[in-house]
Short mmCIF file of N, CA, C and O in Angstrom, two decimals:
data_model
loop_
_atom_site.label_atom_id
_atom_site.label_comp_id
_atom_site.label_asym_id
_atom_site.label_seq_id
_atom_site.Cartn_x
_atom_site.Cartn_y
_atom_site.Cartn_z
N UNK R 15 -47.73 206.68 81.69
CA UNK R 15 -47.94 207.93 80.98
C UNK R 15 -48.83 207.65 79.78
O UNK R 15 -48.72 206.62 79.14
N UNK R 16 -49.65 208.61 79.47
CA UNK R 16 -50.55 208.46 78.33
C UNK R 16 -49.80 208.86 77.07
O UNK R 16 -49.40 210.02 76.91
N UNK R 17 -49.58 207.91 76.16
CA UNK R 17 -48.77 208.13 74.98
C UNK R 17 -49.32 209.11 73.99
O UNK R 17 -48.59 209.64 73.16
N UNK R 18 -50.62 209.42 74.04
CA UNK R 18 -51.21 210.33 73.08
C UNK R 18 -51.01 211.80 73.41
O UNK R 18 -51.25 212.67 72.58
N UNK R 19 -50.59 212.10 74.62
CA UNK R 19 -50.39 213.48 75.02
C UNK R 19 -49.15 214.05 74.32
O UNK R 19 -48.11 213.40 74.26
N UNK R 20 -49.25 215.28 73.80
CA UNK R 20 -48.10 215.87 73.09
C UNK R 20 -46.81 215.90 73.90
O UNK R 20 -45.74 215.61 73.38
N UNK R 21 -46.92 216.22 75.18
CA UNK R 21 -45.70 216.28 76.00
C UNK R 21 -45.06 214.90 76.13
O UNK R 21 -43.83 214.77 76.14
N UNK R 22 -45.87 213.85 76.21
CA UNK R 22 -45.34 212.49 76.33
C UNK R 22 -44.69 212.07 75.01
O UNK R 22 -43.62 211.48 75.00
N UNK R 23 -45.35 212.40 73.90
CA UNK R 23 -44.76 212.08 72.59
C UNK R 23 -43.42 212.78 72.42
O UNK R 23 -42.45 212.20 71.95
N UNK R 24 -43.35 214.06 72.82
CA UNK R 24 -42.11 214.82 72.72
C UNK R 24 -41.02 214.19 73.60
O UNK R 24 -39.88 214.03 73.17
N UNK R 25 -41.39 213.81 74.82
CA UNK R 25 -40.43 213.18 75.72
C UNK R 25 -39.91 211.87 75.12
O UNK R 25 -38.70 211.63 75.09
N UNK R 26 -40.82 211.04 74.63
CA UNK R 26 -40.41 209.77 74.01
C UNK R 26 -39.47 210.01 72.83
O UNK R 26 -38.46 209.32 72.69
N UNK R 27 -39.80 210.98 72.00
CA UNK R 27 -38.94 211.28 70.85
C UNK R 27 -37.55 211.73 71.29
O UNK R 27 -36.54 211.32 70.71
N UNK R 28 -37.50 212.54 72.32
CA UNK R 28 -36.20 213.03 72.81
C UNK R 28 -35.37 211.90 73.43
O UNK R 28 -34.17 211.83 73.22
N UNK R 29 -36.02 211.02 74.19
CA UNK R 29 -35.29 209.90 74.78
C UNK R 29 -34.77 208.97 73.68
O UNK R 29 -33.60 208.59 73.68
N UNK R 30 -35.63 208.63 72.74
CA UNK R 30 -35.21 207.75 71.64
C UNK R 30 -34.09 208.40 70.83
O UNK R 30 -33.12 207.73 70.44
N UNK R 31 -34.20 209.69 70.58
CA UNK R 31 -33.16 210.41 69.86
C UNK R 31 -31.83 210.40 70.61
O UNK R 31 -30.77 210.18 70.02
N UNK R 32 -31.89 210.62 71.92
CA UNK R 32 -30.68 210.60 72.73
C UNK R 32 -30.02 209.22 72.71
O UNK R 32 -28.79 209.11 72.72
N UNK R 33 -30.84 208.18 72.67
CA UNK R 33 -30.32 206.82 72.66
C UNK R 33 -29.93 206.36 71.27
O UNK R 33 -29.22 205.37 71.13
N UNK R 34 -30.44 207.05 70.24
CA UNK R 34 -30.17 206.61 68.87
C UNK R 34 -30.87 205.30 68.54
O UNK R 34 -30.36 204.50 67.75
N UNK R 35 -32.03 205.09 69.14
CA UNK R 35 -32.79 203.86 68.94
C UNK R 35 -34.18 204.22 68.43
O UNK R 35 -34.82 205.14 68.94
N UNK R 36 -34.63 203.48 67.43
CA UNK R 36 -35.95 203.71 66.85
C UNK R 36 -37.04 203.55 67.92
O UNK R 36 -37.01 202.59 68.69
N UNK R 37 -38.02 204.46 67.93
CA UNK R 37 -39.12 204.35 68.90
C UNK R 37 -39.83 203.01 68.87
O UNK R 37 -40.31 202.53 69.91
N UNK R 38 -39.91 202.38 67.70
CA UNK R 38 -40.62 201.09 67.62
C UNK R 38 -39.91 199.99 68.42
O UNK R 38 -40.49 198.95 68.67
N UNK R 39 -38.66 200.25 68.85
CA UNK R 39 -37.92 199.27 69.65
C UNK R 39 -37.99 199.59 71.14
O UNK R 39 -37.19 199.11 71.93
N UNK R 40 -38.97 200.42 71.52
CA UNK R 40 -39.08 200.80 72.92
C UNK R 40 -40.46 200.47 73.48
O UNK R 40 -41.42 200.30 72.74
N UNK R 41 -40.50 200.39 74.79
CA UNK R 41 -41.76 200.26 75.51
C UNK R 41 -42.28 201.67 75.79
O UNK R 41 -41.51 202.63 75.75
N UNK R 42 -43.55 201.80 76.12
CA UNK R 42 -44.05 203.12 76.53
C UNK R 42 -43.29 203.61 77.77
O UNK R 42 -42.91 202.81 78.63
N UNK R 43 -43.08 204.90 77.84
CA UNK R 43 -42.45 205.47 79.03
C UNK R 43 -43.36 205.27 80.24
O UNK R 43 -44.59 205.27 80.11
N UNK R 44 -42.73 205.10 81.40
CA UNK R 44 -43.49 204.93 82.64
C UNK R 44 -43.04 205.97 83.65
O UNK R 44 -41.84 206.24 83.77
N UNK R 45 -43.98 206.52 84.39
CA UNK R 45 -43.65 207.40 85.49
C UNK R 45 -43.81 206.65 86.80
O UNK R 45 -44.73 205.85 86.94
N UNK R 46 -42.88 206.88 87.70
CA UNK R 46 -42.97 206.28 89.04
C UNK R 46 -42.81 207.38 90.09
O UNK R 46 -42.03 208.32 89.90
N UNK R 47 -43.53 207.23 91.18
CA UNK R 47 -43.52 208.21 92.26
C UNK R 47 -43.38 207.45 93.58
O UNK R 47 -44.12 206.49 93.82
N UNK R 48 -42.41 207.88 94.40
CA UNK R 48 -42.16 207.21 95.68
C UNK R 48 -42.25 208.23 96.80
O UNK R 48 -41.64 209.30 96.74
N UNK R 49 -42.99 207.87 97.86
CA UNK R 49 -43.08 208.70 99.05
C UNK R 49 -42.14 208.15 100.11
O UNK R 49 -41.51 207.11 99.91
N UNK R 50 -42.06 208.84 101.24
CA UNK R 50 -41.18 208.43 102.33
C UNK R 50 -41.43 206.96 102.68
O UNK R 50 -42.58 206.53 102.75
N UNK R 51 -40.37 206.21 102.83
CA UNK R 51 -40.27 204.77 103.13
C UNK R 51 -40.46 203.88 101.90
O UNK R 51 -40.14 202.71 101.94
N UNK R 52 -40.96 204.43 100.80
CA UNK R 52 -41.17 203.58 99.62
C UNK R 52 -39.86 203.36 98.88
O UNK R 52 -38.99 204.23 98.85
N UNK R 53 -39.76 202.18 98.29
CA UNK R 53 -38.55 201.78 97.58
C UNK R 53 -38.92 200.76 96.51
O UNK R 53 -40.05 200.30 96.44
N UNK R 54 -37.94 200.43 95.69
CA UNK R 54 -38.10 199.33 94.73
C UNK R 54 -36.96 198.38 95.05
O UNK R 54 -35.79 198.70 94.85
N UNK R 55 -37.31 197.23 95.61
CA UNK R 55 -36.32 196.23 96.05
C UNK R 55 -35.36 195.87 94.92
O UNK R 55 -35.68 196.06 93.75
N UNK R 56 -34.17 195.34 95.25
CA UNK R 56 -33.19 194.98 94.21
C UNK R 56 -33.81 194.08 93.13
O UNK R 56 -34.50 193.12 93.44
N UNK R 57 -33.53 194.45 91.88
CA UNK R 57 -34.09 193.73 90.73
C UNK R 57 -33.25 194.04 89.49
O UNK R 57 -32.44 194.96 89.49
N UNK R 58 -33.49 193.29 88.46
CA UNK R 58 -32.89 193.57 87.15
C UNK R 58 -34.03 193.93 86.21
O UNK R 58 -35.19 193.61 86.47
N UNK R 59 -33.69 194.58 85.10
CA UNK R 59 -34.73 194.97 84.14
C UNK R 59 -34.85 193.99 82.98
O UNK R 59 -35.85 194.00 82.28
N UNK R 60 -33.82 193.16 82.77
CA UNK R 60 -33.93 192.16 81.70
C UNK R 60 -34.89 191.06 82.15
O UNK R 60 -35.21 190.93 83.33
N UNK R 61 -35.37 190.31 81.19
CA UNK R 61 -36.28 189.22 81.50
C UNK R 61 -35.50 187.93 81.69
O UNK R 61 -34.64 187.59 80.87
N UNK R 62 -35.80 187.23 82.76
CA UNK R 62 -35.23 185.90 82.96
C UNK R 62 -35.81 184.99 81.87
O UNK R 62 -36.89 185.27 81.34
N UNK R 63 -35.12 183.89 81.54
CA UNK R 63 -35.63 183.02 80.47
C UNK R 63 -37.10 182.62 80.64
O UNK R 63 -37.85 182.62 79.68
N UNK R 64 -37.52 182.34 81.87
CA UNK R 64 -38.90 181.92 82.09
C UNK R 64 -39.89 183.09 81.92
O UNK R 64 -41.08 182.87 81.77
N UNK R 65 -39.40 184.34 81.94
CA UNK R 65 -40.27 185.51 81.78
C UNK R 65 -40.31 186.02 80.34
O UNK R 65 -41.23 186.74 79.97
N UNK R 66 -39.31 185.65 79.56
CA UNK R 66 -39.14 186.25 78.25
C UNK R 66 -40.33 186.00 77.32
O UNK R 66 -40.84 186.94 76.71
N UNK R 67 -40.81 184.79 77.23
CA UNK R 67 -41.91 184.50 76.32
C UNK R 67 -43.17 185.27 76.72
O UNK R 67 -43.85 185.86 75.88
N UNK R 68 -43.45 185.30 78.00
CA UNK R 68 -44.64 185.99 78.51
C UNK R 68 -44.57 187.50 78.27
O UNK R 68 -45.59 188.16 78.09
N UNK R 69 -43.36 188.08 78.28
CA UNK R 69 -43.19 189.52 78.16
C UNK R 69 -42.79 189.98 76.76
O UNK R 69 -42.60 191.17 76.54
N UNK R 70 -42.63 189.06 75.84
CA UNK R 70 -42.29 189.43 74.47
C UNK R 70 -43.56 189.77 73.69
O UNK R 70 -44.66 189.37 74.06
N UNK R 71 -43.37 190.51 72.62
CA UNK R 71 -44.48 190.81 71.71
C UNK R 71 -44.09 190.21 70.36
O UNK R 71 -42.97 189.69 70.21
N UNK R 72 -44.94 190.30 69.36
CA UNK R 72 -44.55 189.78 68.04
C UNK R 72 -43.29 190.44 67.47
O UNK R 72 -42.59 189.85 66.67
N UNK R 73 -42.99 191.67 67.92
CA UNK R 73 -41.82 192.38 67.38
C UNK R 73 -40.73 192.67 68.39
O UNK R 73 -39.60 192.96 68.01
N UNK R 74 -41.04 192.62 69.69
CA UNK R 74 -40.07 192.98 70.72
C UNK R 74 -39.67 191.78 71.57
O UNK R 74 -40.53 191.09 72.11
N UNK R 75 -38.36 191.60 71.73
CA UNK R 75 -37.83 190.52 72.54
C UNK R 75 -37.25 191.03 73.85
O UNK R 75 -37.86 191.84 74.55
N UNK R 76 -36.04 190.59 74.16
CA UNK R 76 -35.37 190.90 75.42
C UNK R 76 -35.12 192.40 75.56
O UNK R 76 -34.85 193.10 74.59
N UNK R 77 -35.20 192.88 76.79
CA UNK R 77 -34.85 194.27 77.07
C UNK R 77 -33.34 194.45 76.92
O UNK R 77 -32.56 193.62 77.35
N UNK R 78 -32.98 195.56 76.33
CA UNK R 78 -31.56 195.90 76.18
C UNK R 78 -31.23 197.05 77.13
O UNK R 78 -30.71 196.84 78.20
N UNK R 79 -31.56 198.25 76.73
CA UNK R 79 -31.20 199.44 77.49
C UNK R 79 -32.33 199.90 78.41
O UNK R 79 -33.50 199.76 78.09
N UNK R 80 -31.92 200.50 79.54
CA UNK R 80 -32.82 201.20 80.43
C UNK R 80 -32.40 202.66 80.46
O UNK R 80 -31.22 202.96 80.62
N UNK R 81 -33.36 203.57 80.29
CA UNK R 81 -33.15 205.01 80.39
C UNK R 81 -34.04 205.49 81.51
O UNK R 81 -35.27 205.38 81.43
N UNK R 82 -33.43 205.99 82.59
CA UNK R 82 -34.19 206.45 83.75
C UNK R 82 -33.86 207.92 84.00
O UNK R 82 -32.68 208.27 84.09
N UNK R 83 -34.88 208.75 84.11
CA UNK R 83 -34.71 210.18 84.28
C UNK R 83 -35.25 210.63 85.63
O UNK R 83 -36.43 210.39 85.94
N UNK R 84 -34.38 211.26 86.44
CA UNK R 84 -34.83 211.81 87.72
C UNK R 84 -35.58 213.12 87.45
O UNK R 84 -35.08 213.99 86.74
N UNK R 85 -36.75 213.27 88.04
CA UNK R 85 -37.54 214.48 87.87
C UNK R 85 -37.39 215.48 89.00
O UNK R 85 -37.87 216.61 88.90
N UNK R 86 -36.74 215.06 90.08
CA UNK R 86 -36.55 215.98 91.21
C UNK R 86 -35.33 215.56 92.04
O UNK R 86 -34.85 214.44 91.95
N UNK R 87 -34.84 216.53 92.82
CA UNK R 87 -33.85 216.23 93.84
C UNK R 87 -34.62 215.67 95.03
O UNK R 87 -35.66 216.22 95.41
N UNK R 88 -34.14 214.59 95.61
CA UNK R 88 -34.78 214.01 96.79
C UNK R 88 -34.07 214.57 98.01
O UNK R 88 -32.83 214.61 98.05
N UNK R 89 -34.82 215.00 98.99
CA UNK R 89 -34.22 215.60 100.19
C UNK R 89 -33.25 214.64 100.87
O UNK R 89 -32.17 215.03 101.29
N UNK R 90 -33.65 213.35 100.96
CA UNK R 90 -32.77 212.34 101.53
C UNK R 90 -33.23 210.96 101.07
O UNK R 90 -34.42 210.66 101.08
N UNK R 91 -32.28 210.14 100.66
CA UNK R 91 -32.57 208.78 100.22
C UNK R 91 -32.96 208.76 98.75
O UNK R 91 -32.76 209.71 98.00
N UNK R 92 -33.52 207.62 98.32
CA UNK R 92 -34.01 207.47 96.97
C UNK R 92 -32.95 207.22 95.91
O UNK R 92 -33.22 207.33 94.72
N UNK R 93 -31.74 206.88 96.33
CA UNK R 93 -30.67 206.62 95.37
C UNK R 93 -30.99 205.38 94.54
O UNK R 93 -31.73 204.50 94.97
N UNK R 94 -30.38 205.31 93.37
CA UNK R 94 -30.39 204.08 92.58
C UNK R 94 -29.05 203.42 92.86
O UNK R 94 -28.00 203.96 92.50
N UNK R 95 -29.09 202.30 93.55
CA UNK R 95 -27.87 201.61 93.97
C UNK R 95 -27.69 200.35 93.14
O UNK R 95 -28.55 199.47 93.13
N UNK R 96 -26.58 200.29 92.41
CA UNK R 96 -26.22 199.10 91.65
C UNK R 96 -25.46 198.18 92.61
O UNK R 96 -24.29 198.37 92.88
N UNK R 97 -26.21 197.24 93.14
CA UNK R 97 -25.80 196.41 94.26
C UNK R 97 -24.50 195.64 93.99
O UNK R 97 -23.59 195.63 94.82
N UNK R 98 -24.39 195.01 92.83
CA UNK R 98 -23.24 194.14 92.53
C UNK R 98 -21.94 194.89 92.31
O UNK R 98 -20.87 194.31 92.45
N UNK R 99 -22.03 196.16 91.95
CA UNK R 99 -20.81 196.92 91.65
C UNK R 99 -20.52 198.03 92.66
O UNK R 99 -19.54 198.76 92.51
N UNK R 100 -21.38 198.18 93.66
CA UNK R 100 -21.13 199.17 94.71
C UNK R 100 -21.26 200.61 94.25
O UNK R 100 -20.57 201.49 94.77
N UNK R 101 -22.15 200.87 93.30
CA UNK R 101 -22.36 202.23 92.79
C UNK R 101 -23.73 202.71 93.20
O UNK R 101 -24.73 202.02 93.00
N UNK R 102 -23.79 203.92 93.78
CA UNK R 102 -25.07 204.49 94.20
C UNK R 102 -25.18 205.89 93.60
O UNK R 102 -24.28 206.71 93.77
N UNK R 103 -26.30 206.15 92.91
CA UNK R 103 -26.47 207.42 92.21
C UNK R 103 -27.64 208.17 92.85
O UNK R 103 -28.79 207.74 92.76
N UNK R 104 -27.34 209.32 93.49
CA UNK R 104 -28.41 210.09 94.13
C UNK R 104 -29.25 210.82 93.09
O UNK R 104 -28.75 211.24 92.04
N UNK R 105 -30.55 210.98 93.36
CA UNK R 105 -31.43 211.69 92.44
C UNK R 105 -31.04 213.16 92.30
O UNK R 105 -30.83 213.85 93.29
N UNK R 106 -30.95 213.61 91.06
CA UNK R 106 -30.66 215.01 90.73
C UNK R 106 -31.56 215.39 89.58
O UNK R 106 -31.57 214.72 88.54
N UNK R 107 -32.33 216.44 89.74
CA UNK R 107 -33.29 216.87 88.72
C UNK R 107 -32.65 216.92 87.33
O UNK R 107 -31.61 217.53 87.15
N UNK R 108 -33.28 216.21 86.39
CA UNK R 108 -32.83 216.23 85.00
C UNK R 108 -31.71 215.26 84.66
O UNK R 108 -31.34 215.13 83.50
N UNK R 109 -31.18 214.55 85.65
CA UNK R 109 -30.11 213.58 85.39
C UNK R 109 -30.70 212.28 84.86
O UNK R 109 -31.66 211.76 85.42
N UNK R 110 -30.10 211.78 83.80
CA UNK R 110 -30.50 210.48 83.27
C UNK R 110 -29.47 209.44 83.68
O UNK R 110 -28.26 209.71 83.64
N UNK R 111 -29.94 208.29 84.07
CA UNK R 111 -29.08 207.14 84.36
C UNK R 111 -29.43 206.11 83.30
O UNK R 111 -30.60 205.76 83.13
N UNK R 112 -28.42 205.65 82.57
CA UNK R 112 -28.64 204.77 81.43
C UNK R 112 -27.74 203.55 81.60
O UNK R 112 -26.55 203.70 81.90
N UNK R 113 -28.31 202.35 81.40
CA UNK R 113 -27.48 201.16 81.46
C UNK R 113 -27.96 200.10 80.49
O UNK R 113 -29.12 200.06 80.12
N UNK R 114 -27.01 199.26 80.09
CA UNK R 114 -27.29 198.15 79.19
C UNK R 114 -27.54 196.91 80.04
O UNK R 114 -26.67 196.52 80.82
N UNK R 115 -28.68 196.31 79.89
CA UNK R 115 -29.07 195.14 80.68
C UNK R 115 -28.43 193.84 80.19
O UNK R 115 -28.58 192.81 80.83
N UNK R 116 -27.72 193.91 79.06
CA UNK R 116 -27.11 192.71 78.49
C UNK R 116 -25.61 192.89 78.35
O UNK R 116 -25.12 194.01 78.16
N UNK R 117 -24.90 191.79 78.39
CA UNK R 117 -23.45 191.81 78.13
C UNK R 117 -23.23 191.89 76.61
O UNK R 117 -24.16 191.73 75.83
N UNK R 118 -21.99 192.08 76.21
CA UNK R 118 -21.66 192.16 74.78
C UNK R 118 -22.13 190.94 74.00
O UNK R 118 -22.51 191.04 72.84
N UNK R 119 -22.11 189.76 74.65
CA UNK R 119 -22.51 188.54 73.95
C UNK R 119 -24.04 188.34 73.95
O UNK R 119 -24.54 187.34 73.46
N UNK R 120 -24.79 189.30 74.50
CA UNK R 120 -26.24 189.24 74.49
C UNK R 120 -26.86 188.52 75.67
O UNK R 120 -28.09 188.43 75.77
N UNK R 121 -26.05 188.03 76.59
CA UNK R 121 -26.60 187.36 77.77
C UNK R 121 -26.92 188.41 78.85
O UNK R 121 -26.34 189.50 78.86
N UNK R 122 -27.84 188.09 79.75
CA UNK R 122 -28.19 189.04 80.80
C UNK R 122 -26.99 189.46 81.65
O UNK R 122 -26.13 188.64 81.97
N UNK R 123 -26.96 190.73 81.97
CA UNK R 123 -25.87 191.30 82.77
C UNK R 123 -26.34 191.45 84.21
O UNK R 123 -27.01 192.43 84.55
N UNK R 124 -25.96 190.50 85.05
CA UNK R 124 -26.40 190.52 86.44
C UNK R 124 -25.85 191.73 87.20
O UNK R 124 -26.40 192.14 88.21
N UNK R 125 -24.77 192.34 86.69
CA UNK R 125 -24.23 193.53 87.36
C UNK R 125 -25.18 194.72 87.29
O UNK R 125 -24.94 195.74 87.92
N UNK R 126 -26.27 194.60 86.54
CA UNK R 126 -27.26 195.67 86.49
C UNK R 126 -28.30 195.55 87.61
O UNK R 126 -29.24 196.35 87.65
N UNK R 127 -28.12 194.58 88.51
CA UNK R 127 -29.00 194.46 89.67
C UNK R 127 -29.02 195.81 90.38
O UNK R 127 -27.96 196.32 90.78
N UNK R 128 -30.19 196.41 90.52
CA UNK R 128 -30.26 197.73 91.13
C UNK R 128 -31.43 197.83 92.11
O UNK R 128 -32.39 197.08 92.03
N UNK R 129 -31.27 198.78 93.02
CA UNK R 129 -32.22 198.97 94.12
C UNK R 129 -32.61 200.45 94.15
O UNK R 129 -31.73 201.30 94.24
N UNK R 130 -33.89 200.73 94.04
CA UNK R 130 -34.38 202.08 94.30
C UNK R 130 -34.51 202.20 95.80
O UNK R 130 -35.48 201.73 96.38
N UNK R 131 -33.49 202.78 96.44
CA UNK R 131 -33.43 202.78 97.91
C UNK R 131 -34.58 203.61 98.50
O UNK R 131 -35.14 204.48 97.84
N UNK R 132 -34.91 203.33 99.75
CA UNK R 132 -36.05 204.03 100.37
C UNK R 132 -35.86 205.55 100.40
O UNK R 132 -34.77 206.05 100.66
N UNK R 133 -36.94 206.25 100.13
CA UNK R 133 -36.95 207.71 100.30
C UNK R 133 -37.05 207.96 101.80
O UNK R 133 -37.91 207.40 102.48
N UNK R 134 -36.14 208.81 102.31
CA UNK R 134 -36.14 209.10 103.75
C UNK R 134 -36.80 210.43 104.06
O UNK R 134 -37.42 210.59 105.10
N UNK R 135 -36.63 211.41 103.16
CA UNK R 135 -37.29 212.71 103.30
C UNK R 135 -37.63 213.22 101.91
O UNK R 135 -36.83 213.12 101.00
N UNK R 136 -38.84 213.78 101.76
CA UNK R 136 -39.27 214.30 100.47
C UNK R 136 -39.98 213.22 99.67
O UNK R 136 -40.68 212.38 100.22
N UNK R 137 -39.78 213.25 98.36
CA UNK R 137 -40.37 212.26 97.46
C UNK R 137 -39.42 212.07 96.29
O UNK R 137 -38.49 212.84 96.08
N UNK R 138 -39.67 211.02 95.51
CA UNK R 138 -38.86 210.74 94.33
C UNK R 138 -39.80 210.51 93.16
O UNK R 138 -40.76 209.74 93.25
N UNK R 139 -39.51 211.20 92.05
CA UNK R 139 -40.28 211.02 90.83
C UNK R 139 -39.31 210.74 89.69
O UNK R 139 -38.30 211.44 89.55
N UNK R 140 -39.60 209.70 88.91
CA UNK R 140 -38.74 209.33 87.79
C UNK R 140 -39.59 208.94 86.59
O UNK R 140 -40.77 208.62 86.73
N UNK R 141 -38.96 208.97 85.44
CA UNK R 141 -39.55 208.41 84.23
C UNK R 141 -38.56 207.37 83.73
O UNK R 141 -37.36 207.60 83.70
N UNK R 142 -39.09 206.20 83.38
CA UNK R 142 -38.26 205.11 82.89
C UNK R 142 -38.74 204.68 81.52
O UNK R 142 -39.95 204.60 81.27
N UNK R 143 -37.79 204.41 80.65
CA UNK R 143 -38.10 203.90 79.31
C UNK R 143 -37.15 202.74 79.04
O UNK R 143 -35.95 202.85 79.23
N UNK R 144 -37.73 201.62 78.61
CA UNK R 144 -36.95 200.44 78.28
C UNK R 144 -36.92 200.23 76.78
O UNK R 144 -37.92 200.45 76.09
N UNK R 145 -35.79 199.75 76.31
CA UNK R 145 -35.62 199.43 74.90
C UNK R 145 -35.45 197.92 74.76
O UNK R 145 -35.02 197.26 75.71
N UNK R 146 -35.77 197.40 73.59
CA UNK R 146 -35.78 195.96 73.37
C UNK R 146 -35.00 195.57 72.12
O UNK R 146 -34.84 196.37 71.21
N UNK R 147 -34.63 194.31 72.07
CA UNK R 147 -34.12 193.69 70.86
C UNK R 147 -35.29 193.32 69.97
O UNK R 147 -36.37 193.03 70.46
N UNK R 148 -35.05 193.27 68.67
CA UNK R 148 -36.13 192.74 67.83
C UNK R 148 -36.31 191.25 68.11
O UNK R 148 -35.38 190.56 68.51
N UNK R 149 -37.51 190.80 67.90
CA UNK R 149 -37.80 189.38 68.15
C UNK R 149 -37.54 188.56 66.91
O UNK R 149 -37.68 188.97 65.81
#
């Protein structure tokens, strides 16, 4: 998403406000679009130790929270499935799915392993925003 557009700025402000986290501790919002058969294989959003240095900035470190917003109802498929805990959340227009990528002690939370399951009918559109720890 282009951060200079008023609608994107408003969206970012609303997401940050809902999370109670300063915008400077977030990455730019991203839009994703999936057509029939497309998916996002199981993954985590935190950075593995070998990825952290490459993905850090002078002010932003490890990812903490993920805020994902469904933009449409998917006719079939497209669920966000948290593989390790057996939870699957179907896309519903306007529903936000929020999770903490770290445990209380600050270590990566492998239970956040999630899969954007294949879209079977229709399409899936989402906006994702990640938040970070200070570096």
